[in-house]
Coordinates of C-alpha atoms in Angstrom, one line a residue:
Chain A
M125 CA 128.0 119.8 3.6
L126 CA 128.9 122.5 1.1
A127 CA 130.1 124.7 4.0
S128 CA 132.4 122.1 5.4
P129 CA 136.2 122.9 5.2
V130 CA 136.9 120.2 2.6
Y131 CA 134.1 121.5 0.3
L132 CA 135.2 125.1 0.8
T133 CA 138.8 124.1 0.0
T134 CA 137.6 122.2 -3.1
A135 CA 135.7 125.4 -4.2
L136 CA 138.9 127.4 -3.7
V137 CA 140.9 125.0 -5.8
T138 CA 138.3 125.2 -8.5
I139 CA 138.7 128.9 -8.6
L140 CA 142.5 128.5 -8.6
A141 CA 142.3 126.2 -11.7
I142 CA 140.0 128.8 -13.4
V143 CA 142.4 131.7 -12.6
F144 CA 145.3 129.6 -14.0
Y145 CA 143.3 129.0 -17.1
F146 CA 142.4 132.7 -17.4
F147 CA 146.2 133.4 -17.2
T148 CA 146.9 131.0 -20.2
G149 CA 144.3 132.9 -22.2
M150 CA 145.8 136.3 -21.3
K151 CA 149.2 135.0 -22.4
V152 CA 147.6 134.3 -25.8
G153 CA 146.1 137.8 -26.0
S154 CA 149.5 139.4 -25.2
M155 CA 151.3 137.3 -27.8
R156 CA 148.6 138.2 -30.3
V157 CA 149.5 141.9 -29.7
K158 CA 153.3 141.4 -29.4
H159 CA 153.5 139.4 -32.7
N160 CA 150.7 141.3 -34.4
V161 CA 148.7 138.1 -35.1
K162 CA 145.3 139.5 -36.1
A163 CA 142.1 137.6 -35.2
P164 CA 140.8 135.2 -36.5
A165 CA 144.3 133.8 -37.3
T166 CA 145.7 131.2 -34.9
T167 CA 149.0 130.7 -36.6
G168 CA 152.0 133.0 -36.9
A169 CA 155.0 133.5 -34.7
P170 CA 156.2 130.3 -32.9
E171 CA 155.9 132.1 -29.6
F172 CA 152.3 132.9 -30.3
E173 CA 151.5 129.4 -31.5
R174 CA 153.0 127.9 -28.3
A175 CA 151.0 130.1 -26.0
F176 CA 147.9 129.2 -28.1
R177 CA 148.6 125.5 -27.7
V178 CA 149.1 125.9 -24.0
Q179 CA 145.8 127.5 -23.6
M180 CA 144.1 125.0 -25.9
N181 CA 145.6 122.1 -24.0
T182 CA 144.5 123.6 -20.7
L183 CA 141.0 124.0 -22.2
E184 CA 141.1 120.4 -23.1
H185 CA 141.5 119.4 -19.5
I186 CA 139.5 122.1 -17.6
P187 CA 136.1 120.5 -18.3
I188 CA 137.4 117.2 -17.1
V189 CA 139.3 118.1 -14.0
I190 CA 136.5 120.3 -12.5
P191 CA 133.9 117.5 -12.6
L192 CA 136.4 114.9 -11.4
L193 CA 137.4 117.2 -8.5
W194 CA 133.8 117.3 -7.3
L195 CA 132.9 113.7 -8.0
T196 CA 135.9 112.8 -5.8
V197 CA 135.1 115.1 -2.9
V198 CA 131.5 113.9 -3.0
Y199 CA 132.0 110.2 -3.4
F200 CA 135.4 109.3 -2.1
S201 CA 134.3 109.6 1.5
L202 CA 137.3 107.6 2.9
W203 CA 139.5 110.7 2.6
P204 CA 137.7 113.5 0.7
W205 CA 140.7 115.8 1.2
A206 CA 142.4 113.8 -1.7
A207 CA 140.2 115.9 -4.0
P208 CA 141.5 119.4 -3.3
L209 CA 145.0 118.1 -2.8
L210 CA 145.1 116.5 -6.2
G211 CA 143.5 119.6 -7.6
V212 CA 146.5 121.7 -6.4
V213 CA 148.9 119.1 -7.8
W214 CA 147.0 119.4 -11.2
V215 CA 147.5 123.2 -11.2
I216 CA 151.2 122.8 -10.3
G217 CA 151.6 120.3 -13.1
R218 CA 149.9 122.6 -15.6
A219 CA 152.1 125.5 -14.6
M220 CA 155.2 123.4 -15.1
Y221 CA 153.8 122.3 -18.5
M222 CA 153.1 125.9 -19.5
N223 CA 156.6 127.2 -18.5
A224 CA 158.3 124.4 -20.3
Y225 CA 156.2 124.5 -23.4
L226 CA 156.7 128.3 -23.9
K227 CA 160.5 127.7 -23.9
D228 CA 160.6 124.5 -25.8
P229 CA 157.6 122.3 -26.8
E230 CA 159.8 119.2 -26.6
K231 CA 160.2 119.7 -22.8
R232 CA 156.5 119.7 -22.0
G233 CA 156.6 116.1 -20.8
P234 CA 157.1 116.3 -17.0
G235 CA 154.5 118.9 -16.3
F236 CA 152.0 117.1 -18.5
G237 CA 152.8 113.9 -16.7
V238 CA 152.2 115.4 -13.2
A239 CA 148.9 116.9 -14.3
S240 CA 147.7 113.7 -16.1
L241 CA 148.6 111.6 -13.0
A242 CA 146.6 113.9 -10.8
E243 CA 143.6 113.6 -13.2
L244 CA 144.0 109.8 -13.4
L245 CA 144.1 109.6 -9.6
L246 CA 141.0 111.8 -9.2
L247 CA 139.2 109.5 -11.7
I248 CA 140.2 106.3 -9.9
L249 CA 139.3 107.7 -6.5
A250 CA 135.9 108.9 -7.7
L251 CA 135.3 105.5 -9.3
I252 CA 136.2 103.7 -6.1
G253 CA 133.9 106.0 -4.1
I254 CA 131.0 105.5 -6.5
V255 CA 131.3 101.7 -6.7
N256 CA 131.7 101.6 -2.9
A257 CA 128.5 103.6 -2.4
F258 CA 126.7 101.3 -4.8
V259 CA 127.8 98.2 -2.8
F260 CA 126.7 99.9 0.5
A261 CA 123.4 100.9 -1.1
A262 CA 122.7 97.3 -2.2
Chain B
M113 CA 120.2 112.1 -2.6
L114 CA 123.7 111.9 -4.0
A115 CA 124.0 108.3 -2.8
S116 CA 120.8 107.1 -4.5
P117 CA 121.1 104.6 -7.3
V118 CA 120.1 107.1 -10.0
Y119 CA 122.7 109.7 -8.9
L120 CA 125.4 107.0 -8.5
T121 CA 124.6 105.8 -12.0
T122 CA 124.8 109.4 -13.3
A123 CA 128.2 109.8 -11.6
L124 CA 129.3 106.6 -13.4
V125 CA 128.1 107.8 -16.7
T126 CA 129.9 111.1 -16.2
I127 CA 133.1 109.1 -15.7
L128 CA 132.4 107.0 -18.7
A129 CA 132.1 110.2 -20.8
I130 CA 135.4 111.5 -19.4
V131 CA 137.1 108.2 -20.1
F132 CA 135.9 108.3 -23.7
Y133 CA 137.2 111.8 -24.0
F134 CA 140.6 110.8 -22.6
F135 CA 140.6 108.1 -25.3
T136 CA 140.1 110.6 -28.1
G137 CA 143.0 112.6 -26.7
M138 CA 145.3 109.6 -26.5
K139 CA 144.4 108.8 -30.2
V140 CA 145.7 112.3 -31.1
G141 CA 148.9 111.7 -29.1
S142 CA 149.5 108.4 -30.9
M143 CA 148.8 109.9 -34.3
R144 CA 151.3 112.8 -33.4
V145 CA 154.0 110.1 -32.8
K146 CA 153.0 107.9 -35.8
H147 CA 153.0 110.7 -38.3
N148 CA 155.7 112.7 -36.6
V149 CA 153.6 115.9 -36.2
K150 CA 155.7 117.9 -33.8
A151 CA 153.9 120.2 -31.2
P152 CA 152.6 122.9 -31.5
A153 CA 151.6 122.0 -35.1
T154 CA 148.0 120.7 -35.4
T155 CA 148.1 120.1 -39.1
G156 CA 149.8 117.4 -41.1
A157 CA 148.9 113.9 -42.1
P158 CA 145.1 113.5 -42.8
E159 CA 144.9 110.7 -40.3
F160 CA 146.3 113.0 -37.6
E161 CA 144.0 115.8 -38.5
R162 CA 141.0 113.6 -38.3
A163 CA 141.9 112.3 -34.9
F164 CA 142.5 115.9 -33.8
R165 CA 139.1 117.0 -35.1
V166 CA 137.4 114.1 -33.3
Q167 CA 139.0 115.2 -30.0
M168 CA 138.2 118.8 -30.6
N169 CA 134.6 118.0 -31.5
T170 CA 134.3 115.9 -28.4
L171 CA 135.8 118.8 -26.4
E172 CA 133.1 121.0 -27.9
H173 CA 130.4 118.8 -26.4
I174 CA 131.9 117.6 -23.0
P175 CA 131.3 120.9 -21.2
I176 CA 127.7 120.9 -22.4
V177 CA 126.7 117.3 -21.8
I178 CA 128.0 117.0 -18.3
P179 CA 126.0 120.0 -16.9
L180 CA 122.9 118.9 -18.9
L181 CA 123.2 115.4 -17.5
W182 CA 123.2 116.7 -13.9
L183 CA 120.5 119.4 -14.5
T184 CA 118.3 116.6 -15.9
V185 CA 118.8 114.1 -13.0
V186 CA 118.2 116.9 -10.5
Y187 CA 115.2 118.6 -12.1
F188 CA 113.4 116.1 -14.2
S189 CA 111.9 114.3 -11.2
L190 CA 109.2 112.6 -13.3
W191 CA 111.8 110.0 -14.4
P192 CA 115.4 110.9 -13.4
W193 CA 116.8 107.7 -15.0
A194 CA 116.4 109.5 -18.3
A195 CA 119.6 111.4 -17.5
P196 CA 122.1 108.5 -17.2
L197 CA 120.3 106.6 -20.0
L198 CA 120.7 109.5 -22.4
G199 CA 124.3 110.0 -21.2
V200 CA 125.0 106.4 -22.3
V201 CA 123.3 107.0 -25.7
W202 CA 125.5 110.1 -26.0
V203 CA 128.7 108.1 -25.5
I204 CA 127.6 105.5 -28.0
G205 CA 126.8 108.2 -30.5
R206 CA 130.2 109.8 -30.0
A207 CA 132.0 106.4 -30.4
M208 CA 130.1 105.9 -33.7
Y209 CA 131.1 109.4 -34.8
M210 CA 134.8 108.7 -33.9
N211 CA 135.0 105.4 -35.7
A212 CA 133.3 106.8 -38.8
Y213 CA 135.3 110.1 -38.9
L214 CA 138.6 108.3 -38.6
K215 CA 137.8 106.3 -41.7
D216 CA 136.0 109.0 -43.7
P217 CA 135.0 112.4 -42.4
E218 CA 132.0 112.4 -44.8
K219 CA 130.5 109.5 -42.9
R220 CA 130.4 111.2 -39.5
G221 CA 126.7 112.1 -39.8
P222 CA 124.9 109.2 -38.1
G223 CA 127.0 109.1 -34.9
F224 CA 126.9 112.9 -34.7
G225 CA 123.1 112.7 -35.1
V226 CA 122.7 110.2 -32.2
A227 CA 124.9 112.2 -29.8
S228 CA 123.2 115.5 -30.8
L229 CA 119.7 114.0 -30.3
A230 CA 120.7 112.7 -26.8
E231 CA 122.0 116.2 -25.9
L232 CA 118.9 117.9 -27.2
L233 CA 116.6 115.5 -25.3
L234 CA 118.7 116.1 -22.1
L235 CA 118.2 119.9 -22.6
I236 CA 114.5 119.6 -23.2
L237 CA 113.9 117.3 -20.2
A238 CA 116.0 119.6 -17.9
L239 CA 114.0 122.6 -19.2
I240 CA 110.7 120.8 -18.6
G241 CA 111.8 119.8 -15.1
I242 CA 113.0 123.4 -14.2
V243 CA 109.8 125.1 -15.5
N244 CA 107.7 122.5 -13.7
A245 CA 109.5 123.1 -10.4
F246 CA 108.9 126.9 -10.9
V247 CA 105.2 126.3 -11.4
F248 CA 105.0 124.1 -8.3
A249 CA 107.1 126.7 -6.3
A250 CA 104.7 129.5 -7.3
Chain C
M292 CA 117.7 124.4 -1.9
L293 CA 117.9 123.2 -5.5
A294 CA 114.1 124.0 -5.9
S295 CA 114.4 127.6 -4.6
P296 CA 113.6 130.3 -7.2
V297 CA 117.3 131.5 -7.3
Y298 CA 118.6 128.0 -8.0
L299 CA 115.9 127.4 -10.6
T300 CA 116.8 130.7 -12.3
T301 CA 120.5 129.8 -12.2
A302 CA 119.6 126.4 -13.8
L303 CA 117.6 128.3 -16.5
V304 CA 120.5 130.7 -17.2
T305 CA 122.8 127.6 -17.5
I306 CA 120.5 126.3 -20.2
L307 CA 120.4 129.7 -21.9
A308 CA 124.2 129.8 -22.0
I309 CA 124.3 126.2 -23.5
V310 CA 121.6 127.1 -26.1
F311 CA 123.7 130.2 -27.1
Y312 CA 126.8 128.0 -27.4
F313 CA 124.8 125.5 -29.6
F314 CA 123.9 128.4 -31.8
T315 CA 127.5 129.4 -32.3
G316 CA 128.2 125.8 -33.3
M317 CA 125.3 125.7 -35.8
K318 CA 126.6 128.9 -37.3
V319 CA 129.9 127.1 -38.0
G320 CA 128.1 124.2 -39.5
S321 CA 126.1 126.4 -41.9
M322 CA 129.3 128.3 -42.9
R323 CA 130.9 125.0 -43.6
V324 CA 128.2 124.2 -46.0
K325 CA 127.9 127.7 -47.5
H326 CA 131.6 128.0 -48.2
N327 CA 132.1 124.3 -48.9
V328 CA 134.8 123.9 -46.2
K329 CA 135.1 120.1 -45.9
A330 CA 135.9 118.5 -42.6
P331 CA 138.5 118.2 -41.1
A332 CA 139.6 121.6 -42.5
T333 CA 139.1 124.5 -40.1
T334 CA 140.5 127.2 -42.5
G335 CA 139.0 128.6 -45.6
A336 CA 136.6 131.5 -46.4
P337 CA 137.1 134.4 -43.8
E338 CA 133.4 134.2 -43.0
F339 CA 133.8 130.5 -42.0
E340 CA 137.0 131.2 -40.0
R341 CA 135.2 134.0 -38.0
A342 CA 132.3 131.8 -37.2
F343 CA 134.7 129.1 -36.1
R344 CA 136.7 131.4 -33.9
V345 CA 133.4 132.7 -32.3
Q346 CA 132.5 129.1 -31.4
M347 CA 136.0 128.3 -30.2
N348 CA 136.1 131.4 -28.1
T349 CA 132.7 130.6 -26.6
L350 CA 134.0 127.1 -25.9
E351 CA 137.0 128.6 -24.1
H352 CA 134.6 130.3 -21.7
I353 CA 131.7 127.9 -21.2
P354 CA 133.6 125.5 -18.9
I355 CA 134.5 128.5 -16.8
V356 CA 131.3 130.4 -16.6
I357 CA 129.1 127.4 -15.7
P358 CA 131.2 126.4 -12.6
L359 CA 131.5 130.1 -11.6
L360 CA 127.8 130.6 -11.9
W361 CA 127.1 127.7 -9.5
L362 CA 130.0 128.5 -7.1
T363 CA 128.5 132.1 -6.8
V364 CA 124.9 131.0 -6.2
V365 CA 126.0 128.4 -3.6
Y366 CA 128.6 130.5 -1.7
F367 CA 127.7 134.2 -2.2
S368 CA 124.8 134.0 0.3
L369 CA 124.7 137.7 0.8
W370 CA 122.8 138.1 -2.5
P371 CA 122.7 134.8 -4.5
W372 CA 120.7 136.5 -7.3
A373 CA 123.9 138.1 -8.4
A374 CA 124.8 134.7 -10.0
P375 CA 121.9 134.3 -12.5
L376 CA 122.0 138.1 -13.2
L377 CA 125.6 138.0 -14.1
G378 CA 125.0 134.9 -16.1
V379 CA 122.5 136.8 -18.3
V380 CA 124.9 139.6 -18.7
W381 CA 127.5 137.1 -19.8
V382 CA 125.2 135.7 -22.5
I383 CA 124.4 139.3 -23.7
G384 CA 128.1 140.1 -23.9
R385 CA 128.8 136.9 -25.8
A386 CA 126.0 137.7 -28.3
M387 CA 127.4 141.2 -28.8
Y388 CA 130.8 139.7 -29.3
M389 CA 129.5 137.2 -31.9
N390 CA 127.5 139.8 -33.9
A391 CA 130.5 142.2 -34.0
Y392 CA 133.1 139.5 -34.8
L393 CA 131.1 138.0 -37.7
K394 CA 131.1 141.5 -39.3
D395 CA 134.6 142.6 -38.4
P396 CA 137.0 140.8 -35.9
E397 CA 138.5 144.2 -35.0
K398 CA 135.2 145.2 -33.4
R399 CA 134.9 142.3 -31.0
G400 CA 136.2 144.3 -28.1
P401 CA 133.0 145.7 -26.3
G402 CA 131.1 142.4 -26.2
F403 CA 134.2 140.6 -25.1
G404 CA 134.6 143.2 -22.4
V405 CA 131.1 142.8 -21.1
A406 CA 131.3 139.0 -21.0
S407 CA 134.8 139.1 -19.3
L408 CA 133.6 141.6 -16.7
A409 CA 130.6 139.3 -15.9
E410 CA 133.0 136.4 -15.5
L411 CA 135.4 138.4 -13.3
L412 CA 132.6 139.6 -11.1
L413 CA 131.3 136.0 -10.7
L414 CA 134.8 134.9 -9.8
I415 CA 135.2 137.7 -7.2
L416 CA 131.8 137.1 -5.6
A417 CA 132.4 133.3 -5.4
L418 CA 135.7 134.0 -3.8
I419 CA 134.2 136.4 -1.3
G420 CA 131.5 133.9 -0.4
I421 CA 134.0 131.0 0.0
V422 CA 136.4 133.0 2.2
N423 CA 133.5 134.4 4.2
A424 CA 132.2 130.8 4.8
F425 CA 135.7 129.8 5.9
V426 CA 135.8 132.6 8.4
F427 CA 132.3 131.7 9.8
A428 CA 133.3 128.0 10.0
A429 CA 136.5 128.8 11.9

């Protein structure tokens, strides 16, 4: 099961999401240096604060999207490829969000919307799959 | 294994925890609008700051409780139902914590205690299960 | 599979990482009391702020290192023991980081480096394992 193409692809997408998250963290590190914001401060130049909020907001979603990705691939047996596909959409949405936020926080809406929609769909598909499995088990 | 009732219930409880966490995040979003706290600021009206801390504190526990939930259901074979049961107790404790904190941060103790106890029990049961499996494997 | 020694050890290392993270959180709680930093404030005495940043930084890595640990043990079949071993190195690195940071934030480098290297190696080994499985499946 874990060696099937759909599971391997889901594993790759998990790593893609983690690499993206690393990238938001490195951005904070470079802004810390650029604007000389000494640890443990997390406020200072607006550019630093934006990068910090992008990382924090990604952190707020990473522990959600990874379990949802795997719950969907495991339980939504109707079309498990939905899981890695929505995972990729999530990363794209987060990248849009990051790029927009770093320029102007007011423009973070569309990327946030895309990523949130992907999360919501993962949650709904996982739920359908679990409830369906319960019905079949009964 | 993954389609057995106790695993399906654990999957449902995972989703319940995630939905609760989404809810704490939406609360922050609505407080941001209500009190006009513009991103990337995370300070402002006390009501906003409380909602933000509730979300942050839930975020601090989500990446812990989800792995513990699954380690317990997998390894505590003596009574795997303990895992989803303690997961539900955790969500109830977090909901108590949220409701109390939003009114008065000084009253966050009981809910925090219930959720922490559920986490601690999950950790202990997972540990017992793993050590037990080691002894049987030896 | 889940009851094999390498999986059981990976489960134990997961719990070790979680216990370490709990510890960073308890440190924040005790500093909150010691320096009388009332919730929801997260700024105040430097000693409190450092403890808070140590916990936050550990939180930033926990949802990454746990999935990487399991992706590596599952997919890096060449030598799955690399996973729990690097997990232990990660905890040691984080403990070094914590001890250094609490004394002087400027000295947090070495521990951070050790933990980051362990994470990076986990990521690379998981990636090698997944790509390898893809090639074998094709």
